[in-house]
Amino acid sequence: MKKRVAVVFGSRSVEHEVSIITAVQAMNSLDEELFEVIPLYVSKEGAWFTGEALKTMDAFRDLAGLPGKAQRVQLQPFAGKSTFVVQVPHRGFMSHATDVEPLAVDVALFCNHGTNGEDGTMQGMFELLGIPYTSAGVTGSALGMDKVFQKQLFAAAGIPVVPYVSFSRRAWRSSPDDCLRDAEQHLQFPMFVKPANLGSSVGITRATDHDTLRYALEVASHFDRKLLVEQAVVDHREVNCAVLGNDDPMPSACEEVFSSHAFLDYDAKYKVGYKTTAGSDSGPQKAEARKVPADLGDDLTHRVQELACRAFTTLDCRGVVRVDFLIDGSGAVYVNEINTIPGALSFYLWEAVGMQYRDLLTNLINLACEAFEDRRSNIVSYDVSDILRLGSKGKSGTRKV
Ligand SMILES: Nc1ncnc2c1ncn2[C@@H]1O[C@H](COP(=O)(O)OP(=O)(O)O)[C@@H](O)[C@H]1O
Ligand SMILES: [Mg+2]
């Protein structure tokens, strides 16, 4: 029996459009012998849709006209069963709220990037629905979105990160001079100012002096309530490495990303970008923006791969992630950030080590189902007699999703 795979994408995020590209590529690459694809698109307003039309880029060229080409859905769990239901209300004259077409899905392939998808919120919803999904869980996803929590945990695990300071928007608004002094006492120019939770370089500014630092903090404060100021790594190289697995992760090839900009801003990332699989027309094509495998030599490659796996484990990740590094002129390696649902699911980094995109997706789905079974084996509900038995004889209890 083919597994029904809900491909979840879009949602309220500055990376909405990038997510559409990731999803369309994935839907066209899933193994048709093993899987049936159910697109699950979340609009920028937060409405959920499904339908055949959502499998190609054409449906998304006119977002305002999309509701006419797709069906609205609501998600409802069938408690106690391993498949779940997407309700598709019939449209048209004489339809009733109870007229629904149940549509079971076995597993969700997450292609969301950024807020309301990569940050733990979607993961929480699918936990409650009881549907296996292909990303880190609620905690790992939330930590993966927060650049400050990440750094704190990486530093505690002995993973090198650049020096930084962080403060709240409230502190910035009430005493900006104290915040500026804090940054200037602990760090040297140039610095990078970032909202703690965002992505695609939105709200990020490189500050070269007191005045640009003030401006950069003002900009970032419009995007998040937590602000991060980092020491810039000068003459840096940017290297990324993906990691795949659950409890026993493995690293991909490394890539080096090049840019003519002072840093990789939104345009540099997406107007150049990744090479797509053969036959796909959905992505930007300027492949010289990245080199896979990166020219690092064996020692540096192993160091990056080892740190990438440690970063994955430190944040309790699952599925596929991409860990981004900054390497300075002396060869010192810093973890810059982790992306728990990376652009294009980093398929090109796996192709470079001989894993085809189709097989990466199959692996991801198998890992999601394994992780789901593992969670399901936890005891989550007791009645009084179970507790008494546990106290006297040892392990017992009811297992529920
Ligand atoms: N500390 C730093 N030193 C040098 N360049 C940096 C630093 N932090 C960020 N950058 C540059 O800014 C880009 C975006 O920053 P990043 O933290 O990766 O944010 P995003 O989540 O938006 O991708 C990076 O790809 C890099 O080019
Ligand atoms: Mg980045």
PDB file of C-alpha atoms and ligand atoms in Angstrom, residues 147 162 192 194 199-202 204 230-233 236 238 263-264 269 326 336-337, ligand 1:
ATOM      1  CA  LYS A 147      19.590  32.417  17.369  1.00  0.00           C
ATOM      2  CA  VAL A 162      31.181  34.030  17.704  1.00  0.00           C
ATOM      3  CA  PHE A 192      26.054  41.945  12.814  1.00  0.00           C
ATOM      4  CA  LYS A 194      19.898  40.367  13.966  1.00  0.00           C
ATOM      5  CA  GLY A 199      15.461  34.047   8.567  1.00  0.00           C
ATOM      6  CA  SER A 200      16.510  34.852   5.019  1.00  0.00           C
ATOM      7  CA  SER A 201      18.598  37.763   6.341  1.00  0.00           C
ATOM      8  CA  VAL A 202      15.452  39.815   6.957  1.00  0.00           C
ATOM      9  CA  ILE A 204      19.862  41.840   9.601  1.00  0.00           C
ATOM     10  CA  GLU A 230      27.399  39.493  16.997  1.00  0.00           C
ATOM     11  CA  GLN A 231      31.054  40.086  16.361  1.00  0.00           C
ATOM     12  CA  ALA A 232      31.566  39.934  12.582  1.00  0.00           C
ATOM     13  CA  VAL A 233      33.945  37.283  11.325  1.00  0.00           C
ATOM     14  CA  HIS A 236      35.251  34.860   6.392  1.00  0.00           C
ATOM     15  CA  GLU A 238      30.722  30.546   4.566  1.00  0.00           C
ATOM     16  CA  PHE A 263      26.912  39.454   3.465  1.00  0.00           C
ATOM     17  CA  LEU A 264      24.393  37.013   2.097  1.00  0.00           C
ATOM     18  CA  LYS A 269      20.409  34.024  -1.360  1.00  0.00           C
ATOM     19  CA  LEU A 326      31.706  30.892   9.379  1.00  0.00           C
ATOM     20  CA  ASN A 336      26.625  30.472  12.743  1.00  0.00           C
ATOM     21  CA  GLU A 337      23.158  28.908  12.806  1.00  0.00           C
TER      22      GLU A 337
HETATM   23  N1  LIG B   1      29.025  37.103  12.666  1.00  0.00           N
HETATM   24  C1  LIG B   1      29.032  37.200  11.337  1.00  0.00           C
HETATM   25  N2  LIG B   1      30.181  37.475  10.671  1.00  0.00           N
HETATM   26  C2  LIG B   1      30.191  37.580   9.315  1.00  0.00           C
HETATM   27  N3  LIG B   1      29.102  37.460   8.538  1.00  0.00           N
HETATM   28  C3  LIG B   1      27.924  37.189   9.145  1.00  0.00           C
HETATM   29  C4  LIG B   1      27.829  37.038  10.569  1.00  0.00           C
HETATM   30  N4  LIG B   1      26.553  36.777  10.882  1.00  0.00           N
HETATM   31  C5  LIG B   1      25.876  36.765   9.713  1.00  0.00           C
HETATM   32  N5  LIG B   1      26.683  37.005   8.663  1.00  0.00           N
HETATM   33  C6  LIG B   1      26.258  37.103   7.252  1.00  0.00           C
HETATM   34  O1  LIG B   1      24.862  37.379   7.209  1.00  0.00           O
HETATM   35  C7  LIG B   1      24.147  36.312   6.601  1.00  0.00           C
HETATM   36  C8  LIG B   1      22.807  36.095   7.288  1.00  0.00           C
HETATM   37  O2  LIG B   1      22.984  35.793   8.657  1.00  0.00           O
HETATM   38  P1  LIG B   1      22.319  34.510   9.336  1.00  0.00           P
HETATM   39  O3  LIG B   1      22.697  34.531  10.777  1.00  0.00           O
HETATM   40  O4  LIG B   1      22.726  33.322   8.571  1.00  0.00           O
HETATM   41  O5  LIG B   1      20.773  34.807   9.208  1.00  0.00           O
HETATM   42  P2  LIG B   1      19.557  34.087   8.434  1.00  0.00           P
HETATM   43  O6  LIG B   1      18.864  33.246   9.450  1.00  0.00           O
HETATM   44  O7  LIG B   1      18.703  35.218   8.022  1.00  0.00           O
HETATM   45  O8  LIG B   1      20.132  33.278   7.314  1.00  0.00           O
HETATM   46  C9  LIG B   1      25.098  35.118   6.667  1.00  0.00           C
HETATM   47  O9  LIG B   1      24.823  34.199   5.641  1.00  0.00           O
HETATM   48  C10 LIG B   1      26.459  35.814   6.500  1.00  0.00           C
HETATM   49  O10 LIG B   1      26.665  36.148   5.135  1.00  0.00           O
END
